[in-house]
Amino acid sequence: MADDDRSPEDDFQELMRQLFGGAAGDFDAEQLSRLSGMNIDPAMMQAVMRQLQGAFAGADEGISWDLAKRQALHIANQEGLGVTAGQRTDLDQAFSLATLWLSEATTISELPAPPATITRGGWVEATLPVWQELAEPVATSIADALTTALSEQAPEDMQAMVQGAGRLMRTVGGSLFASQLGQVVGSLSKEVVSGGDVGIPLMPDGEAAILPQNFADFGRDLEVPEDQLALYVATRELAHARLFRHARWLRLHVISQVTDFARGVHVDTDALEDLASRFDPSDPDELRSAIESGALLPARSEAQDAALARLENLLATIEGWVEVVTETATSRLPAAQRIAEAVRRRRAVGGPAERALGSLVGLEIRPRRMREAAAMWRAVTDAVGASARDALWDYPDLMPSAADIDDPAALVARLEARARGEEPARDELDDALVRLLAGEVPEADGLDEQGRGDDEGSAPDDHRPV
């Protein structure tokens, strides 16, 4: 086709092909000038094309997680503070003493690697892979919904162009989400005190860490001696890391429950279509604001409410154990109770970054039943001792359920009966399991492929592994 025969639409589609084909060269100025026939400002379009092509080149799945990392590290490293030799020495000493005290409070073994003092940037580097795993289902949902909404809003004669731009639009939504996630993680890096501070297993397996910059900020208003605060935080961090190192299945259990919740997040199509009808690719601030505020996420469904309740019970069970073990280990500290209450309040309220994370994925990671779970663990410890208590983490089927948090006396009675060598009373689930093993009933008859029931992965009342 001769140049004189080309229409503005042809020129625009050619630009789309250049962009989606990954061409990084300059766009044809004469070609851009002809876009005026479509009432498109060529200078604006050239700037948009360059920005998008440069930012999203190579993003095969449309979500630039590298962008999230750069954004998070930029925020985390703004103050440029490292770990001083004095801070490292003080916290290393706290970790050493905390290790000894913790070994007296729990039978769960020590970590294979020494705990560390890390910078905010180091925390971002260590934890971002888990954040990405948790956020990816929501990012994909937003990106796909944006593509669909823009396609539905486009006029009939522009459908071919919109279909060609589908990957670009998906990339815009996904990358804006990634950018917001980077801001949240970067802001969190300025708030968290230790690796397990958020409550989910963010650090690599078997690693414990404290962030000295944030530790100093946390203790500033508590009016307790810094050495006592360091010992308490170190003990709590080691307890959290030891638990996840011991119960290898627990990490996957927590992550899968969070991602299962996130996969149930659907975008509010009405809000998104309204946004798409006035979306300007050269000015993505409105879309960015909608993503950041959570305006695109509708109210939780009943299934999500149930998933959230299961997750909160799981996190409360973990946090309750950590609290009880830490309480026992730090009983020598005069200020231990004051510090523990400050930690509980901090976890219950959450900071600005944690609330922003809730707006992004629709999930506030709070152990709302931690006090009840801690009371359960204290009752178990008093009744059967630390060894039998800690053995409940040996297998998934042994872990206390939500019903045990509600009624610790029933759990204690079962554990005491087992300690006396008494066989607990059989129930319907026991009978179904026997029939299943005998080949008398199909797997789907109330049991999953591992022979467990539907109650949050709990085993029969005797909590014996199959």
Coordinates of C-alpha atoms in Angstrom, one line a residue:
M1 CA 0.0 0.0 0.0
A2 CA 1.4 3.4 -1.0
D3 CA 1.9 5.9 1.8
D4 CA -0.7 8.3 0.3
D5 CA -3.3 5.5 0.5
R6 CA -2.8 4.9 4.2
S7 CA -5.5 6.1 6.6
P8 CA -4.9 7.4 10.1
E9 CA -6.3 4.1 11.4
D10 CA -3.7 2.2 9.4
D11 CA -0.9 4.3 10.9
F12 CA -2.3 3.7 14.4
Q13 CA -2.5 0.0 13.9
E14 CA 1.1 0.0 12.6
L15 CA 2.2 1.8 15.8
M16 CA 0.3 -0.9 17.8
R17 CA 2.2 -3.6 15.9
Q18 CA 5.5 -1.9 16.7
L19 CA 4.7 -1.7 20.3
F20 CA 3.4 -5.2 20.7
G21 CA 6.2 -6.6 18.6
G22 CA 8.7 -5.2 21.1
A23 CA 10.4 -2.8 18.7
A24 CA 12.3 -0.4 20.8
G25 CA 13.3 2.0 18.0
D26 CA 12.0 5.5 17.4
F27 CA 8.5 5.8 16.0
D28 CA 8.1 7.4 12.6
A29 CA 7.4 11.1 13.2
E30 CA 5.5 11.5 9.9
Q31 CA 3.4 8.5 10.8
L32 CA 2.6 10.0 14.1
S33 CA 1.7 13.4 12.5
R34 CA -1.0 11.7 10.5
L35 CA -2.8 10.7 13.7
S36 CA -4.3 14.2 13.9
G37 CA -6.9 12.8 11.5
M38 CA -8.2 10.7 14.4
N39 CA -8.1 13.7 16.8
I40 CA -5.1 12.1 18.7
D41 CA -2.3 14.4 19.8
P42 CA 0.8 12.9 18.1
A43 CA 3.1 14.2 20.8
M44 CA 1.0 12.8 23.6
M45 CA 0.7 9.4 21.8
Q46 CA 4.5 9.3 21.2
A47 CA 5.1 9.9 24.9
V48 CA 2.6 7.3 26.0
M49 CA 4.1 4.7 23.5
R50 CA 7.6 5.3 24.7
Q51 CA 6.6 5.1 28.4
L52 CA 4.6 2.0 28.0
Q53 CA 7.1 0.3 25.7
G54 CA 10.0 1.0 28.0
A55 CA 8.2 0.1 31.2
F56 CA 6.5 -3.0 30.0
A57 CA 8.9 -4.5 27.5
G58 CA 9.5 -8.2 28.2
A59 CA 6.6 -8.5 30.6
D60 CA 5.4 -11.7 29.1
E61 CA 2.6 -12.2 31.6
G62 CA 1.6 -8.5 31.7
I63 CA 2.6 -8.0 35.4
S64 CA 6.0 -6.3 36.0
W65 CA 7.1 -7.6 39.3
D66 CA 10.5 -6.0 38.8
L67 CA 8.6 -2.7 39.0
A68 CA 7.2 -3.8 42.4
K69 CA 10.7 -4.6 43.6
R70 CA 12.2 -1.3 42.3
Q71 CA 9.4 0.6 44.0
A72 CA 9.7 -1.2 47.3
L73 CA 13.5 -0.9 47.4
H74 CA 13.3 2.8 46.5
I75 CA 11.1 3.5 49.5
A76 CA 13.0 1.1 51.9
N77 CA 16.4 2.7 51.1
Q78 CA 15.3 6.3 51.1
E79 CA 16.9 7.1 54.5
G80 CA 20.0 5.1 53.5
L81 CA 20.6 3.8 57.0
G82 CA 22.5 0.6 57.4
V83 CA 23.2 -1.7 60.4
T84 CA 25.9 -0.4 62.7
A85 CA 28.4 -2.6 64.4
G86 CA 27.0 -1.7 67.8
Q87 CA 23.5 -2.6 66.8
R88 CA 24.6 -5.9 65.4
T89 CA 26.6 -6.7 68.5
D90 CA 23.7 -5.8 70.8
L91 CA 21.1 -7.8 68.9
D92 CA 23.5 -10.8 68.4
Q93 CA 23.8 -11.0 72.2
A94 CA 20.1 -10.7 72.6
F95 CA 19.6 -13.6 70.1
S96 CA 22.1 -15.7 72.0
L97 CA 20.4 -15.4 75.3
A98 CA 17.0 -15.7 73.8
T99 CA 18.1 -19.0 72.2
L100 CA 19.0 -20.4 75.6
W101 CA 15.8 -19.2 77.3
L102 CA 13.6 -20.5 74.4
S103 CA 15.2 -23.9 74.7
E104 CA 13.9 -24.1 78.2
A105 CA 10.3 -23.1 77.1
T106 CA 9.9 -25.4 74.1
T107 CA 11.0 -28.8 72.8
I108 CA 11.1 -27.5 69.2
S109 CA 14.7 -27.5 68.1
E110 CA 17.0 -24.5 67.4
L111 CA 17.4 -23.0 63.9
P112 CA 20.2 -24.3 61.7
A113 CA 21.3 -20.8 60.6
P114 CA 22.2 -18.0 63.0
P115 CA 19.6 -15.2 63.2
A116 CA 20.5 -11.9 61.5
T117 CA 20.2 -8.2 61.7
I118 CA 19.0 -6.8 58.3
T119 CA 18.2 -3.5 56.7
R120 CA 14.9 -2.5 55.4
G121 CA 16.1 -3.2 51.9
G122 CA 17.3 -6.6 52.9
W123 CA 13.8 -7.3 54.3
V124 CA 12.3 -6.3 51.0
E125 CA 14.6 -8.6 49.1
A126 CA 14.0 -11.5 51.4
T127 CA 10.2 -11.3 51.5
L128 CA 9.1 -9.9 48.1
P129 CA 8.8 -13.4 46.5
V130 CA 6.1 -14.3 49.1
W131 CA 4.3 -11.0 48.6
Q132 CA 4.3 -11.6 44.9
E133 CA 2.8 -15.1 45.4
L134 CA 0.1 -13.7 47.6
A135 CA -0.8 -10.8 45.4
E136 CA -0.6 -12.4 41.9
P137 CA -4.2 -13.8 41.8
V138 CA -5.6 -10.3 42.5
A139 CA -3.3 -8.6 40.1
T140 CA -4.3 -11.1 37.4
S141 CA -8.0 -10.5 38.1
I142 CA -7.7 -6.8 37.9
A143 CA -5.6 -6.9 34.7
D144 CA -8.0 -9.3 33.0
A145 CA -11.1 -7.4 34.1
L146 CA -9.5 -4.1 32.8
T147 CA -9.0 -5.7 29.4
T148 CA -12.5 -7.0 29.2
A149 CA -14.1 -3.7 30.3
L150 CA -12.1 -1.6 27.8
S151 CA -13.1 -4.0 25.0
E152 CA -16.8 -3.7 26.0
Q153 CA -16.6 0.1 26.1
A154 CA -14.9 0.5 22.7
P155 CA -17.0 1.4 19.6
E156 CA -17.7 -1.3 17.1
D157 CA -15.3 0.2 14.5
M158 CA -12.5 0.2 17.1
Q159 CA -12.8 -3.4 18.2
A160 CA -10.0 -4.6 16.0
M161 CA -7.6 -2.0 17.4
V162 CA -8.7 -2.8 21.0
Q163 CA -8.2 -6.5 20.5
G164 CA -4.7 -5.7 19.3
A165 CA -4.1 -3.5 22.3
G166 CA -5.4 -6.2 24.8
R167 CA -1.9 -7.1 25.9
L168 CA -1.0 -3.5 26.5
M169 CA -4.2 -2.8 28.5
R170 CA -3.6 -5.9 30.6
T171 CA -0.1 -4.8 31.2
V172 CA -1.2 -1.3 32.3
G173 CA -3.5 -2.7 34.9
G174 CA -1.2 -5.4 36.1
S175 CA 1.8 -3.1 36.3
L176 CA -0.1 -0.4 38.1
F177 CA -1.1 -3.1 40.7
A178 CA 2.5 -4.2 40.9
S179 CA 3.6 -0.6 41.5
Q180 CA 1.1 -0.2 44.3
L181 CA 2.2 -3.5 45.9
G182 CA 5.8 -2.2 45.7
Q183 CA 4.7 1.0 47.6
V184 CA 2.9 -1.1 50.2
V185 CA 5.9 -3.5 50.8
G186 CA 8.3 -0.6 50.8
S187 CA 6.2 1.2 53.5
L188 CA 5.9 -2.0 55.5
S189 CA 9.7 -2.3 55.5
K190 CA 9.7 0.9 57.5
E191 CA 7.3 -0.5 60.1
V192 CA 8.1 -4.2 60.7
V193 CA 10.4 -5.0 63.6
S194 CA 11.3 -8.6 62.7
G195 CA 10.8 -11.3 60.1
G196 CA 7.7 -12.8 61.6
D197 CA 6.1 -9.4 62.6
V198 CA 3.3 -9.6 60.0
G199 CA 2.3 -13.1 61.2
I200 CA 2.7 -15.0 58.0
P201 CA 5.9 -16.8 56.9
L202 CA 7.6 -14.2 54.8
M203 CA 11.2 -15.0 55.5
P204 CA 13.0 -18.0 53.9
D205 CA 12.6 -21.2 55.8
G206 CA 14.6 -21.3 59.0
E207 CA 15.7 -17.7 59.0
A208 CA 15.1 -15.2 61.8
A209 CA 15.9 -11.5 61.6
I210 CA 15.4 -8.1 63.3
L211 CA 15.4 -4.7 61.6
P212 CA 17.5 -2.4 63.9
Q213 CA 16.1 0.8 62.4
N214 CA 12.5 -0.2 63.1
F215 CA 13.3 -1.8 66.4
A216 CA 14.5 1.6 67.7
D217 CA 11.3 3.2 66.5
F218 CA 9.2 0.6 68.2
G219 CA 10.7 0.9 71.6
R220 CA 10.9 4.7 71.6
D221 CA 7.5 5.2 73.3
L222 CA 7.4 2.1 75.5
E223 CA 9.6 3.4 78.2
V224 CA 11.3 0.0 78.9
P225 CA 15.0 -0.7 79.0
E226 CA 16.3 -1.4 75.5
D227 CA 18.1 -4.6 76.4
Q228 CA 14.8 -6.0 77.8
L229 CA 13.0 -5.0 74.6
A230 CA 15.7 -6.6 72.5
L231 CA 15.5 -9.9 74.4
Y232 CA 11.7 -10.1 74.1
V233 CA 11.6 -9.3 70.4
A234 CA 14.5 -11.7 69.7
T235 CA 12.7 -14.5 71.7
R236 CA 9.5 -13.9 69.8
E237 CA 11.2 -13.9 66.4
L238 CA 13.1 -17.1 67.2
A239 CA 9.9 -18.8 68.4
H240 CA 8.1 -17.9 65.2
A241 CA 11.0 -19.1 62.9
R242 CA 11.5 -22.3 64.9
L243 CA 7.8 -23.2 64.6
F244 CA 7.7 -22.9 60.8
R245 CA 11.1 -24.7 60.6
H246 CA 9.8 -27.6 62.7
A247 CA 6.3 -27.9 61.1
R248 CA 7.4 -27.9 57.4
W249 CA 3.9 -28.3 56.2
L250 CA 2.7 -25.2 58.1
R251 CA 4.3 -22.7 55.7
L252 CA 2.5 -24.1 52.7
H253 CA -0.7 -24.4 54.7
V254 CA -0.7 -20.7 55.5
I255 CA 0.3 -19.5 52.0
S256 CA -2.3 -21.7 50.3
Q257 CA -5.1 -20.4 52.5
V258 CA -4.1 -16.8 51.8
T259 CA -3.9 -17.4 48.0
D260 CA -7.2 -19.4 48.1
F261 CA -8.8 -16.3 49.5
A262 CA -7.1 -14.1 47.0
R263 CA -8.3 -16.2 44.1
G264 CA -11.8 -15.6 45.2
V265 CA -11.4 -11.8 44.8
H266 CA -13.3 -10.5 41.8
V267 CA -13.2 -7.0 40.5
D268 CA -16.3 -4.8 40.8
T269 CA -17.2 -4.8 37.1
D270 CA -19.6 -1.8 37.4
A271 CA -16.9 0.3 39.0
L272 CA -14.3 -0.8 36.5
E273 CA -16.6 -0.2 33.5
D274 CA -17.3 3.3 34.7
L275 CA -13.6 3.8 35.1
A276 CA -12.8 2.4 31.7
S277 CA -15.3 4.7 30.0
R278 CA -13.1 7.7 30.9
F279 CA -9.7 6.0 31.1
D280 CA -6.9 8.0 29.6
P281 CA -3.7 5.9 29.0
S282 CA -1.6 9.1 29.3
D283 CA -2.9 9.8 32.8
P284 CA -3.2 6.5 34.8
D285 CA -3.6 8.3 38.1
E286 CA -7.3 7.6 38.4
L287 CA -6.8 3.9 37.8
R288 CA -3.9 3.9 40.2
S289 CA -6.0 5.6 42.9
A290 CA -8.8 3.1 42.4
I291 CA -6.5 0.1 42.8
E292 CA -4.8 1.6 45.8
S293 CA -8.0 2.4 47.6
G294 CA -9.6 -0.9 47.0
A295 CA -12.5 0.7 45.1
L296 CA -12.4 -2.0 42.5
L297 CA -12.8 -4.9 45.0
P298 CA -16.5 -5.6 45.9
A299 CA -17.7 -6.8 49.3
R300 CA -16.5 -10.2 50.3
S301 CA -18.7 -13.2 49.3
E302 CA -19.9 -15.8 51.8
A303 CA -17.3 -18.2 50.6
Q304 CA -14.6 -15.5 51.2
D305 CA -15.9 -14.8 54.6
A306 CA -15.6 -18.5 55.4
A307 CA -12.1 -18.6 54.0
L308 CA -11.2 -15.5 56.0
A309 CA -12.5 -17.1 59.2
R310 CA -10.4 -20.3 58.6
L311 CA -7.3 -18.2 57.9
E312 CA -7.9 -16.1 61.0
N313 CA -8.2 -19.2 63.2
L314 CA -5.0 -20.6 61.7
L315 CA -3.1 -17.4 62.3
A316 CA -4.5 -17.1 65.8
T317 CA -3.4 -20.7 66.6
I318 CA 0.1 -19.9 65.4
E319 CA 0.3 -16.5 67.1
G320 CA -1.2 -17.9 70.3
W321 CA 1.5 -20.6 70.6
V322 CA 4.3 -18.0 69.9
E323 CA 2.9 -15.8 72.6
V324 CA 2.7 -18.5 75.2
V325 CA 6.2 -19.8 74.5
T326 CA 7.6 -16.3 74.5
E327 CA 5.8 -15.5 77.7
T328 CA 7.4 -18.6 79.4
A329 CA 10.9 -17.9 78.0
T330 CA 10.9 -14.2 79.0
S331 CA 9.4 -14.7 82.5
R332 CA 12.7 -13.3 83.9
L333 CA 12.1 -9.9 82.3
P334 CA 10.5 -7.4 84.6
A335 CA 8.9 -5.5 81.6
A336 CA 7.8 -8.6 79.7
Q337 CA 4.1 -8.2 80.2
R338 CA 4.2 -4.5 79.2
I339 CA 6.1 -5.4 76.0
A340 CA 3.7 -8.3 75.3
E341 CA 0.7 -6.1 75.5
A342 CA 2.3 -3.5 73.2
V343 CA 2.9 -6.3 70.7
R344 CA -0.7 -7.5 70.9
R345 CA -2.1 -4.0 70.4
R346 CA 0.3 -3.4 67.5
R347 CA -0.8 -6.7 65.8
A348 CA -4.5 -6.1 66.4
V349 CA -4.5 -2.5 65.1
G350 CA -2.1 -2.8 62.2
G351 CA -0.2 0.1 60.7
P352 CA -1.0 2.2 57.6
A353 CA 1.0 -0.1 55.3
E354 CA -0.9 -3.1 56.6
R355 CA -4.2 -1.4 56.0
A356 CA -3.1 -0.5 52.5
L357 CA -2.3 -4.1 51.9
G358 CA -5.9 -4.9 52.9
S359 CA -7.2 -2.5 50.3
L360 CA -5.0 -4.1 47.6
V361 CA -6.0 -7.7 48.1
G362 CA -9.1 -7.3 50.3
L363 CA -7.5 -9.1 53.2
E364 CA -6.4 -7.8 56.6
I365 CA -4.0 -10.4 58.0
R366 CA -5.0 -10.2 61.7
P367 CA -5.1 -13.0 64.3
R368 CA -8.4 -11.7 65.7
R369 CA -8.7 -14.7 68.1
M370 CA -5.2 -14.7 69.4
R371 CA -6.2 -14.1 73.0
E372 CA -8.5 -17.1 72.9
A373 CA -5.9 -19.2 71.2
A374 CA -3.2 -18.2 73.7
A375 CA -5.6 -19.2 76.5
M376 CA -6.0 -22.6 74.8
W377 CA -2.2 -23.1 74.6
R378 CA -1.8 -22.2 78.3
A379 CA -4.4 -24.7 79.3
V380 CA -2.7 -27.4 77.3
T381 CA 0.7 -26.5 78.7
D382 CA -0.6 -26.6 82.3
A383 CA -2.4 -30.0 81.7
V384 CA 0.1 -32.0 79.7
G385 CA 3.4 -30.0 79.6
A386 CA 5.5 -28.4 76.9
S387 CA 6.5 -31.6 75.2
A388 CA 3.0 -32.9 74.6
R389 CA 1.9 -29.4 73.6
D390 CA 4.6 -29.0 71.0
A391 CA 4.0 -32.4 69.6
L392 CA 0.6 -31.1 68.3
W393 CA 2.7 -29.4 65.5
D394 CA 4.3 -32.7 64.4
Y395 CA 1.5 -33.4 61.8
P396 CA -1.3 -31.4 60.3
D397 CA -3.9 -33.7 61.7
L398 CA -2.7 -33.0 65.2
M399 CA -3.0 -29.2 65.1
P400 CA -5.8 -27.8 67.2
S401 CA -8.9 -26.7 65.3
A402 CA -11.2 -23.7 65.7
A403 CA -13.5 -25.9 67.9
D404 CA -10.5 -26.5 70.2
I405 CA -10.0 -22.7 70.6
D406 CA -13.7 -22.4 71.5
D407 CA -13.5 -25.3 73.9
P408 CA -10.0 -25.9 75.2
A409 CA -11.3 -28.2 77.9
A410 CA -12.3 -30.8 75.4
L411 CA -8.8 -30.7 73.8
V412 CA -7.2 -31.0 77.3
A413 CA -9.5 -34.0 78.1
R414 CA -8.4 -35.8 75.0
L415 CA -4.7 -35.1 75.6
E416 CA -5.0 -36.2 79.2
A417 CA -6.8 -39.4 78.2
R418 CA -4.1 -40.2 75.7
A419 CA -1.4 -39.6 78.3
R420 CA -3.1 -42.2 80.5
G421 CA -3.2 -44.6 77.6
E422 CA -7.0 -44.5 77.3
E423 CA -8.6 -44.9 73.9
P424 CA -10.8 -41.9 73.1
A425 CA -14.5 -42.6 72.1
R426 CA -15.1 -43.3 68.5
D427 CA -17.1 -40.9 66.4
E428 CA -18.7 -40.9 62.9
L429 CA -15.5 -39.7 61.3
D430 CA -13.5 -42.6 62.8
D431 CA -16.1 -45.1 61.5
A432 CA -16.0 -43.5 58.0
L433 CA -12.2 -43.7 58.0
V434 CA -12.3 -47.4 58.9
R435 CA -14.7 -48.0 56.1
L436 CA -12.6 -46.0 53.6
L437 CA -9.5 -48.0 54.5
A438 CA -11.4 -51.2 54.1
G439 CA -12.5 -50.1 50.6
E440 CA -16.2 -50.0 51.5
V441 CA -16.8 -46.3 50.6
P442 CA -15.5 -44.0 47.9
E443 CA -13.0 -41.2 48.8
A444 CA -15.6 -38.5 48.3
D445 CA -17.8 -39.8 51.2
G446 CA -16.9 -37.0 53.5
L447 CA -13.2 -37.5 53.3
D448 CA -10.5 -35.9 51.2
E449 CA -7.7 -37.8 49.4
Q450 CA -5.7 -37.8 52.6
G451 CA -8.4 -39.3 54.8
R452 CA -9.2 -36.0 56.6
G453 CA -12.6 -34.4 57.1
D454 CA -13.8 -31.0 56.0
D455 CA -13.2 -29.2 59.3
E456 CA -10.3 -27.0 58.3
G457 CA -8.0 -30.0 57.7
S458 CA -8.5 -31.4 61.2
A459 CA -8.4 -35.0 62.0
P460 CA -10.8 -37.0 64.2
D461 CA -11.3 -36.0 67.8
D462 CA -8.4 -38.1 68.9
H463 CA -6.1 -36.1 66.5
R464 CA -4.1 -39.2 65.7
P465 CA -2.2 -39.2 62.4
V466 CA -3.4 -41.7 59.9

